PDB file of C-alpha atoms and ligand atoms in Angstrom:
ATOM      1  CA  UNK A   1      -2.565 -58.084 -19.222  1.00 94.00           C
ATOM      2  CA  UNK A   2      -2.062 -54.998 -17.075  1.00 95.00           C
ATOM      3  CA  UNK A   3      -0.945 -51.679 -18.508  1.00 97.00           C
ATOM      4  CA  UNK A   4       2.077 -50.859 -16.389  1.00 97.00           C
ATOM      5  CA  UNK A   5       3.475 -48.163 -18.607  1.00 97.00           C
ATOM      6  CA  UNK A   6       1.926 -45.914 -21.260  1.00 97.00           C
ATOM      7  CA  UNK A   7       3.719 -43.063 -22.970  1.00 97.00           C
ATOM      8  CA  UNK A   8       3.067 -40.661 -25.814  1.00 96.00           C
ATOM      9  CA  UNK A   9       5.544 -41.265 -28.655  1.00 97.00           C
ATOM     10  CA  UNK A  10       4.886 -38.768 -31.456  1.00 96.00           C
ATOM     11  CA  UNK A  11       2.426 -37.436 -34.011  1.00 95.00           C
ATOM     12  CA  UNK A  12       2.512 -38.036 -37.764  1.00 94.00           C
ATOM     13  CA  UNK A  13       0.518 -37.097 -40.842  1.00 90.00           C
ATOM     14  CA  UNK A  14       2.144 -39.505 -43.262  1.00 90.00           C
ATOM     15  CA  UNK A  15       2.334 -43.270 -42.849  1.00 92.00           C
ATOM     16  CA  UNK A  16       5.790 -43.218 -44.478  1.00 92.00           C
ATOM     17  CA  UNK A  17       7.082 -41.245 -41.475  1.00 94.00           C
ATOM     18  CA  UNK A  18       5.560 -43.541 -38.833  1.00 94.00           C
ATOM     19  CA  UNK A  19       8.181 -45.251 -36.628  1.00 93.00           C
ATOM     20  CA  UNK A  20      10.045 -48.204 -38.072  1.00 92.00           C
ATOM     21  CA  UNK A  21       9.564 -50.523 -35.123  1.00 92.00           C
ATOM     22  CA  UNK A  22       9.081 -54.219 -34.587  1.00 93.00           C
ATOM     23  CA  UNK A  23       6.102 -53.674 -32.302  1.00 96.00           C
ATOM     24  CA  UNK A  24       2.530 -54.705 -33.095  1.00 97.00           C
ATOM     25  CA  UNK A  25       0.018 -51.879 -33.195  1.00 97.00           C
ATOM     26  CA  UNK A  26      -3.710 -51.317 -32.777  1.00 98.00           C
ATOM     27  CA  UNK A  27      -5.457 -48.279 -34.219  1.00 98.00           C
ATOM     28  CA  UNK A  28      -8.639 -46.633 -32.935  1.00 97.00           C
ATOM     29  CA  UNK A  29     -10.935 -45.413 -35.648  1.00 96.00           C
ATOM     30  CA  UNK A  30     -14.559 -44.303 -35.842  1.00 95.00           C
ATOM     31  CA  UNK A  31     -16.806 -41.336 -36.318  1.00 94.00           C
ATOM     32  CA  UNK A  32     -15.704 -38.037 -34.903  1.00 91.00           C
ATOM     33  CA  UNK A  33     -16.571 -37.746 -31.187  1.00 93.00           C
ATOM     34  CA  UNK A  34     -17.293 -41.491 -30.776  1.00 96.00           C
ATOM     35  CA  UNK A  35     -14.762 -41.696 -27.933  1.00 96.00           C
ATOM     36  CA  UNK A  36     -11.493 -42.949 -29.493  1.00 95.00           C
ATOM     37  CA  UNK A  37      -9.156 -40.771 -27.431  1.00 95.00           C
ATOM     38  CA  UNK A  38     -11.177 -41.388 -24.245  1.00 97.00           C
ATOM     39  CA  UNK A  39     -10.946 -45.148 -24.762  1.00 97.00           C
ATOM     40  CA  UNK A  40      -7.154 -44.931 -25.105  1.00 97.00           C
ATOM     41  CA  UNK A  41      -6.961 -42.979 -21.841  1.00 97.00           C
ATOM     42  CA  UNK A  42      -9.197 -45.488 -20.093  1.00 98.00           C
ATOM     43  CA  UNK A  43      -7.222 -48.501 -21.403  1.00 97.00           C
ATOM     44  CA  UNK A  44      -3.990 -46.837 -20.300  1.00 97.00           C
ATOM     45  CA  UNK A  45      -5.406 -45.631 -17.004  1.00 95.00           C
ATOM     46  CA  UNK A  46      -3.965 -42.251 -17.848  1.00 95.00           C
ATOM     47  CA  UNK A  47      -6.316 -39.282 -18.069  1.00 92.00           C
ATOM     48  CA  UNK A  48      -4.967 -36.692 -20.491  1.00 93.00           C
ATOM     49  CA  UNK A  49      -2.639 -39.047 -22.390  1.00 95.00           C
ATOM     50  CA  UNK A  50      -4.685 -38.724 -25.610  1.00 94.00           C
ATOM     51  CA  UNK A  51      -6.375 -35.353 -26.111  1.00 91.00           C
ATOM     52  CA  UNK A  52     -10.172 -35.534 -25.832  1.00 90.00           C
ATOM     53  CA  UNK A  53     -12.836 -32.908 -26.465  1.00 89.00           C
ATOM     54  CA  UNK A  54     -16.602 -32.519 -26.461  1.00 89.00           C
ATOM     55  CA  UNK A  55     -16.198 -30.718 -29.810  1.00 86.00           C
ATOM     56  CA  UNK A  56     -15.910 -33.162 -32.735  1.00 84.00           C
ATOM     57  CA  UNK A  57     -12.766 -33.072 -34.845  1.00 81.00           C
ATOM     58  CA  UNK A  58     -10.280 -32.855 -31.955  1.00 79.00           C
ATOM     59  CA  UNK A  59      -7.798 -35.482 -33.187  1.00 79.00           C
ATOM     60  CA  UNK A  60      -6.473 -34.533 -36.638  1.00 84.00           C
ATOM     61  CA  UNK A  61      -3.255 -36.506 -36.871  1.00 90.00           C
ATOM     62  CA  UNK A  62      -1.879 -40.034 -36.352  1.00 94.00           C
ATOM     63  CA  UNK A  63      -0.837 -40.214 -32.692  1.00 95.00           C
ATOM     64  CA  UNK A  64       1.349 -42.974 -31.284  1.00 97.00           C
ATOM     65  CA  UNK A  65       1.411 -44.284 -27.725  1.00 97.00           C
ATOM     66  CA  UNK A  66       3.707 -47.066 -26.553  1.00 98.00           C
ATOM     67  CA  UNK A  67       2.326 -49.489 -23.992  1.00 98.00           C
ATOM     68  CA  UNK A  68       4.454 -51.609 -21.654  1.00 98.00           C
ATOM     69  CA  UNK A  69       7.410 -50.774 -23.928  1.00 97.00           C
ATOM     70  CA  UNK A  70       6.182 -53.484 -26.299  1.00 97.00           C
ATOM     71  CA  UNK A  71       3.148 -52.483 -28.405  1.00 98.00           C
ATOM     72  CA  UNK A  72       1.535 -49.359 -29.830  1.00 98.00           C
ATOM     73  CA  UNK A  73      -1.902 -47.832 -29.558  1.00 98.00           C
ATOM     74  CA  UNK A  74      -2.656 -45.378 -32.355  1.00 97.00           C
ATOM     75  CA  UNK A  75      -5.208 -42.580 -32.064  1.00 96.00           C
ATOM     76  CA  UNK A  76      -6.641 -41.524 -35.417  1.00 93.00           C
ATOM     77  CA  UNK A  77      -8.877 -38.619 -36.453  1.00 90.00           C
ATOM     78  CA  UNK A  78     -12.582 -39.336 -36.738  1.00 89.00           C
ATOM     79  CA  UNK A  79     -14.571 -39.503 -39.947  1.00 87.00           C
ATOM     80  CA  UNK A  80     -17.936 -37.956 -40.759  1.00 81.00           C
ATOM     81  CA  UNK A  81     -17.449 -34.602 -39.105  1.00 74.00           C
ATOM     82  CA  UNK A  82     -20.227 -32.622 -40.787  1.00 67.00           C
ATOM     83  CA  UNK A  83     -18.575 -29.222 -40.337  1.00 71.00           C
ATOM     84  CA  UNK A  84     -15.275 -30.112 -41.985  1.00 72.00           C
ATOM     85  CA  UNK A  85     -14.703 -28.909 -45.534  1.00 79.00           C
ATOM     86  CA  UNK A  86     -14.582 -31.186 -48.559  1.00 83.00           C
ATOM     87  CA  UNK A  87     -10.848 -30.577 -48.858  1.00 84.00           C
ATOM     88  CA  UNK A  88     -10.325 -31.600 -45.228  1.00 81.00           C
ATOM     89  CA  UNK A  89     -12.391 -34.738 -45.719  1.00 81.00           C
ATOM     90  CA  UNK A  90     -10.409 -35.674 -48.801  1.00 86.00           C
ATOM     91  CA  UNK A  91      -7.185 -35.182 -46.828  1.00 84.00           C
ATOM     92  CA  UNK A  92      -8.543 -37.367 -44.036  1.00 84.00           C
ATOM     93  CA  UNK A  93      -9.474 -40.124 -46.459  1.00 88.00           C
ATOM     94  CA  UNK A  94      -6.062 -40.054 -48.086  1.00 90.00           C
ATOM     95  CA  UNK A  95      -4.124 -40.054 -44.809  1.00 91.00           C
ATOM     96  CA  UNK A  96      -6.197 -42.766 -43.129  1.00 93.00           C
ATOM     97  CA  UNK A  97      -6.552 -45.020 -46.152  1.00 94.00           C
ATOM     98  CA  UNK A  98      -2.808 -44.785 -46.737  1.00 95.00           C
ATOM     99  CA  UNK A  99      -2.090 -45.645 -43.122  1.00 96.00           C
ATOM    100  CA  UNK A 100      -4.540 -48.569 -43.001  1.00 96.00           C
ATOM    101  CA  UNK A 101      -3.434 -50.068 -46.305  1.00 96.00           C
ATOM    102  CA  UNK A 102       0.314 -49.710 -45.844  1.00 95.00           C
ATOM    103  CA  UNK A 103       1.159 -50.025 -42.173  1.00 96.00           C
ATOM    104  CA  UNK A 104       2.623 -53.496 -41.746  1.00 94.00           C
ATOM    105  CA  UNK A 105       2.767 -53.309 -37.941  1.00 96.00           C
ATOM    106  CA  UNK A 106      -1.020 -52.871 -37.802  1.00 97.00           C
ATOM    107  CA  UNK A 107      -2.388 -56.044 -36.209  1.00 97.00           C
ATOM    108  CA  UNK A 108      -6.002 -54.947 -35.834  1.00 98.00           C
ATOM    109  CA  UNK A 109      -8.122 -51.885 -36.371  1.00 98.00           C
ATOM    110  CA  UNK A 110     -10.507 -51.160 -33.525  1.00 98.00           C
ATOM    111  CA  UNK A 111     -13.578 -49.629 -35.068  1.00 98.00           C
ATOM    112  CA  UNK A 112     -15.548 -47.694 -32.493  1.00 98.00           C
ATOM    113  CA  UNK A 113     -19.335 -47.513 -32.676  1.00 98.00           C
ATOM    114  CA  UNK A 114     -21.533 -45.306 -30.480  1.00 98.00           C
ATOM    115  CA  UNK A 115     -23.775 -47.725 -28.567  1.00 98.00           C
ATOM    116  CA  UNK A 116     -26.312 -44.968 -27.894  1.00 97.00           C
ATOM    117  CA  UNK A 117     -27.552 -44.604 -31.470  1.00 96.00           C
ATOM    118  CA  UNK A 118     -28.966 -46.872 -34.198  1.00 96.00           C
ATOM    119  CA  UNK A 119     -26.651 -48.223 -36.951  1.00 96.00           C
ATOM    120  CA  UNK A 120     -25.173 -45.442 -39.106  1.00 96.00           C
ATOM    121  CA  UNK A 121     -24.570 -45.876 -42.845  1.00 95.00           C
ATOM    122  CA  UNK A 122     -21.152 -44.239 -42.571  1.00 93.00           C
ATOM    123  CA  UNK A 123     -19.946 -46.826 -40.030  1.00 96.00           C
ATOM    124  CA  UNK A 124     -21.248 -49.736 -42.087  1.00 96.00           C
ATOM    125  CA  UNK A 125     -19.616 -48.328 -45.231  1.00 95.00           C
ATOM    126  CA  UNK A 126     -16.309 -47.970 -43.420  1.00 95.00           C
ATOM    127  CA  UNK A 127     -16.481 -51.536 -42.108  1.00 96.00           C
ATOM    128  CA  UNK A 128     -17.201 -52.776 -45.615  1.00 95.00           C
ATOM    129  CA  UNK A 129     -14.223 -50.823 -46.917  1.00 95.00           C
ATOM    130  CA  UNK A 130     -11.985 -52.552 -44.341  1.00 96.00           C
ATOM    131  CA  UNK A 131     -13.391 -55.900 -45.430  1.00 95.00           C
ATOM    132  CA  UNK A 132     -12.788 -55.181 -49.120  1.00 95.00           C
ATOM    133  CA  UNK A 133      -9.164 -54.393 -48.310  1.00 96.00           C
ATOM    134  CA  UNK A 134      -8.648 -57.410 -46.046  1.00 96.00           C
ATOM    135  CA  UNK A 135      -7.746 -55.248 -43.069  1.00 97.00           C
ATOM    136  CA  UNK A 136      -8.389 -57.162 -39.822  1.00 97.00           C
ATOM    137  CA  UNK A 137     -10.703 -55.351 -37.426  1.00 98.00           C
ATOM    138  CA  UNK A 138     -12.803 -55.745 -34.289  1.00 98.00           C
ATOM    139  CA  UNK A 139     -15.751 -53.637 -33.165  1.00 98.00           C
ATOM    140  CA  UNK A 140     -15.823 -51.672 -29.918  1.00 98.00           C
ATOM    141  CA  UNK A 141     -19.139 -50.199 -28.798  1.00 98.00           C
ATOM    142  CA  UNK A 142     -18.492 -47.008 -26.830  1.00 98.00           C
ATOM    143  CA  UNK A 143     -20.425 -44.890 -24.341  1.00 98.00           C
ATOM    144  CA  UNK A 144     -22.246 -47.939 -22.936  1.00 98.00           C
ATOM    145  CA  UNK A 145     -22.604 -46.169 -19.594  1.00 97.00           C
ATOM    146  CA  UNK A 146     -25.353 -48.687 -18.778  1.00 94.00           C
ATOM    147  CA  UNK A 147     -23.876 -51.762 -20.495  1.00 89.00           C
ATOM    148  CA  UNK A 148     -26.855 -54.027 -19.744  1.00 91.00           C
ATOM    149  CA  UNK A 149     -29.451 -51.301 -20.405  1.00 94.00           C
ATOM    150  CA  UNK A 150     -32.282 -51.948 -22.856  1.00 95.00           C
ATOM    151  CA  UNK A 151     -31.339 -49.189 -25.318  1.00 95.00           C
ATOM    152  CA  UNK A 152     -27.701 -50.319 -25.444  1.00 95.00           C
ATOM    153  CA  UNK A 153     -28.662 -53.942 -26.059  1.00 96.00           C
ATOM    154  CA  UNK A 154     -31.170 -52.994 -28.776  1.00 97.00           C
ATOM    155  CA  UNK A 155     -28.678 -50.750 -30.610  1.00 97.00           C
ATOM    156  CA  UNK A 156     -25.998 -53.453 -30.509  1.00 97.00           C
ATOM    157  CA  UNK A 157     -28.469 -56.056 -31.758  1.00 97.00           C
ATOM    158  CA  UNK A 158     -29.516 -53.765 -34.628  1.00 97.00           C
ATOM    159  CA  UNK A 159     -25.889 -53.188 -35.521  1.00 97.00           C
ATOM    160  CA  UNK A 160     -25.213 -56.933 -35.625  1.00 97.00           C
ATOM    161  CA  UNK A 161     -28.291 -57.420 -37.819  1.00 97.00           C
ATOM    162  CA  UNK A 162     -27.106 -54.704 -40.191  1.00 96.00           C
ATOM    163  CA  UNK A 163     -23.690 -56.377 -40.454  1.00 96.00           C
ATOM    164  CA  UNK A 164     -25.232 -59.776 -41.107  1.00 95.00           C
ATOM    165  CA  UNK A 165     -26.707 -58.356 -44.318  1.00 93.00           C
ATOM    166  CA  UNK A 166     -23.229 -58.191 -45.861  1.00 91.00           C
ATOM    167  CA  UNK A 167     -21.058 -60.423 -43.656  1.00 92.00           C
ATOM    168  CA  UNK A 168     -21.220 -64.221 -43.223  1.00 92.00           C
ATOM    169  CA  UNK A 169     -19.597 -64.107 -39.808  1.00 93.00           C
ATOM    170  CA  UNK A 170     -19.311 -61.342 -37.268  1.00 95.00           C
ATOM    171  CA  UNK A 171     -16.015 -59.956 -35.948  1.00 96.00           C
ATOM    172  CA  UNK A 172     -15.050 -59.881 -32.259  1.00 98.00           C
ATOM    173  CA  UNK A 173     -17.035 -57.238 -30.419  1.00 98.00           C
ATOM    174  CA  UNK A 174     -16.474 -55.385 -27.153  1.00 98.00           C
ATOM    175  CA  UNK A 175     -18.796 -53.195 -25.114  1.00 98.00           C
ATOM    176  CA  UNK A 176     -17.175 -50.317 -23.226  1.00 98.00           C
ATOM    177  CA  UNK A 177     -17.708 -47.120 -21.292  1.00 98.00           C
ATOM    178  CA  UNK A 178     -14.709 -44.885 -20.735  1.00 98.00           C
ATOM    179  CA  UNK A 179     -16.842 -42.796 -18.366  1.00 98.00           C
ATOM    180  CA  UNK A 180     -17.858 -45.731 -16.210  1.00 97.00           C
ATOM    181  CA  UNK A 181     -14.554 -47.551 -16.715  1.00 98.00           C
ATOM    182  CA  UNK A 182     -16.220 -50.613 -18.133  1.00 98.00           C
ATOM    183  CA  UNK A 183     -14.968 -53.192 -20.613  1.00 98.00           C
ATOM    184  CA  UNK A 184     -11.219 -52.743 -21.026  1.00 98.00           C
ATOM    185  CA  UNK A 185     -10.212 -56.104 -19.524  1.00 98.00           C
ATOM    186  CA  UNK A 186     -11.504 -58.108 -22.507  1.00 98.00           C
ATOM    187  CA  UNK A 187      -9.838 -55.697 -24.926  1.00 98.00           C
ATOM    188  CA  UNK A 188      -6.493 -56.086 -23.159  1.00 98.00           C
ATOM    189  CA  UNK A 189      -6.894 -59.856 -23.175  1.00 98.00           C
ATOM    190  CA  UNK A 190      -7.575 -59.738 -26.915  1.00 98.00           C
ATOM    191  CA  UNK A 191      -4.475 -57.593 -27.483  1.00 98.00           C
ATOM    192  CA  UNK A 192      -2.357 -59.929 -25.359  1.00 97.00           C
ATOM    193  CA  UNK A 193      -3.330 -62.837 -27.624  1.00 97.00           C
ATOM    194  CA  UNK A 194      -2.919 -60.804 -30.816  1.00 97.00           C
ATOM    195  CA  UNK A 195       0.567 -59.720 -29.695  1.00 97.00           C
ATOM    196  CA  UNK A 196       1.546 -63.397 -29.589  1.00 95.00           C
ATOM    197  CA  UNK A 197       0.408 -63.838 -33.207  1.00 93.00           C
ATOM    198  CA  UNK A 198       2.457 -60.878 -34.396  1.00 92.00           C
ATOM    199  CA  UNK A 199       5.301 -61.907 -36.637  1.00 85.00           C
ATOM    200  CA  UNK A 200       8.214 -59.632 -37.417  1.00 81.00           C
ATOM    201  CA  UNK A 201       8.689 -61.637 -40.622  1.00 76.00           C
ATOM    202  CA  UNK A 202       5.773 -59.698 -42.136  1.00 73.00           C
ATOM    203  CA  UNK A 203       7.683 -56.493 -41.597  1.00 79.00           C
ATOM    204  CA  UNK A 204      10.697 -57.656 -43.539  1.00 77.00           C
ATOM    205  CA  UNK A 205       8.772 -58.804 -46.621  1.00 66.00           C
ATOM    206  CA  UNK A 206       7.858 -56.211 -49.181  1.00 58.00           C
TER     207      UNK A 206
HETATM  208  P1  GTP B 301     -12.341 -36.884 -32.294  1.00 60.17           P
HETATM  209  O1  GTP B 301     -10.883 -36.944 -31.944  1.00 60.17           O
HETATM  210  O2  GTP B 301     -12.872 -35.493 -32.326  1.00 60.17           O
HETATM  211  O3  GTP B 301     -12.682 -37.665 -33.508  1.00 60.17           O
HETATM  212  O4  GTP B 301     -13.182 -37.552 -31.068  1.00 60.17           O
HETATM  213  P2  GTP B 301     -12.894 -38.900 -30.272  1.00 60.17           P
HETATM  214  O5  GTP B 301     -13.546 -40.032 -30.968  1.00 60.17           O
HETATM  215  O6  GTP B 301     -11.456 -39.045 -29.931  1.00 60.17           O
HETATM  216  O7  GTP B 301     -13.755 -38.650 -28.941  1.00 60.17           O
HETATM  217  P3  GTP B 301     -13.248 -38.162 -27.497  1.00 60.17           P
HETATM  218  O8  GTP B 301     -12.562 -39.278 -26.781  1.00 60.17           O
HETATM  219  O9  GTP B 301     -12.542 -36.870 -27.628  1.00 60.17           O
HETATM  220  O10 GTP B 301     -14.650 -37.983 -26.768  1.00 60.17           O
HETATM  221  C1  GTP B 301     -15.688 -37.191 -27.323  1.00 60.17           C
HETATM  222  C2  GTP B 301     -16.719 -36.856 -26.260  1.00 60.17           C
HETATM  223  O11 GTP B 301     -17.368 -38.051 -25.822  1.00 60.17           O
HETATM  224  C3  GTP B 301     -16.108 -36.233 -25.003  1.00 60.17           C
HETATM  225  O12 GTP B 301     -16.991 -35.210 -24.537  1.00 60.17           O
HETATM  226  C4  GTP B 301     -16.061 -37.389 -24.018  1.00 60.17           C
HETATM  227  O13 GTP B 301     -16.146 -36.986 -22.667  1.00 60.17           O
HETATM  228  C5  GTP B 301     -17.293 -38.198 -24.423  1.00 60.17           C
HETATM  229  N1  GTP B 301     -17.151 -39.619 -24.057  1.00 60.17           N
HETATM  230  C6  GTP B 301     -16.103 -40.428 -24.352  1.00 60.17           C
HETATM  231  N2  GTP B 301     -16.294 -41.665 -23.834  1.00 60.17           N
HETATM  232  C7  GTP B 301     -17.480 -41.643 -23.207  1.00 60.17           C
HETATM  233  C8  GTP B 301     -18.249 -42.618 -22.467  1.00 60.17           C
HETATM  234  O14 GTP B 301     -17.855 -43.769 -22.262  1.00 60.17           O
HETATM  235  N3  GTP B 301     -19.469 -42.228 -22.004  1.00 60.17           N
HETATM  236  C9  GTP B 301     -19.951 -40.964 -22.200  1.00 60.17           C
HETATM  237  N4  GTP B 301     -21.156 -40.677 -21.716  1.00 60.17           N
HETATM  238  N5  GTP B 301     -19.258 -40.008 -22.872  1.00 60.17           N
HETATM  239  C10 GTP B 301     -18.037 -40.333 -23.366  1.00 60.17           C
HETATM  240 MG1   MG B 302      -9.827 -38.021 -30.607  1.00 60.17          MG
END
């Protein structure tokens, strides 16, 4: 699938206010600064569409983008930002958990993992939380500026090993670099297939 059109829709802080549409959606989540907003811009071929920053904690709200007039990409704030206050973290948890548990249009969560570092407890905990709540997700390794490089491959292997300790089977995984513009084709193919599985019936049931 090609992205022919990508537009910013709006920003929300409460899942109850998110648009009542019949479009499937895919949310980017992961530790602060992992590259969620950059990945959205790369997928959409649109620098500046989602706001990025070298300072962690840039995205603080639920941001909607509509792609090809038919599905949504959602940019979420990052977790694990060490400098944020306890109150802020509690707010984050409430907003994100509410969104993930209640948003019927959500087809898959894309959980972003920094391919440059070893497995982080916070990421594994978050993945386990998604599993406990039956929220479908895939894993996207980011910042793989040398996708076949030894360090990248070792970190990804370690991450898979860490997951195998709690999971019987591994989710779909993608390796990307927004800087080098690597890896979006397989993600778009995955979304194209997932869009076909999307049923508006689920939206009507309560
Ligand atoms: P928050 O909204 O603060 O949670 O961050 P985010 O996850 O949206 O990250 P963002 O896209 O703003 O990127 C954070 C930093 O990582 C920026 O300085 C980006 O330039 C950098 N970055 C993003 N993608 C890549 C990549 O593929 N390779 C490299 N080397 N840097 C990247
Ligand atoms: Mg961001």
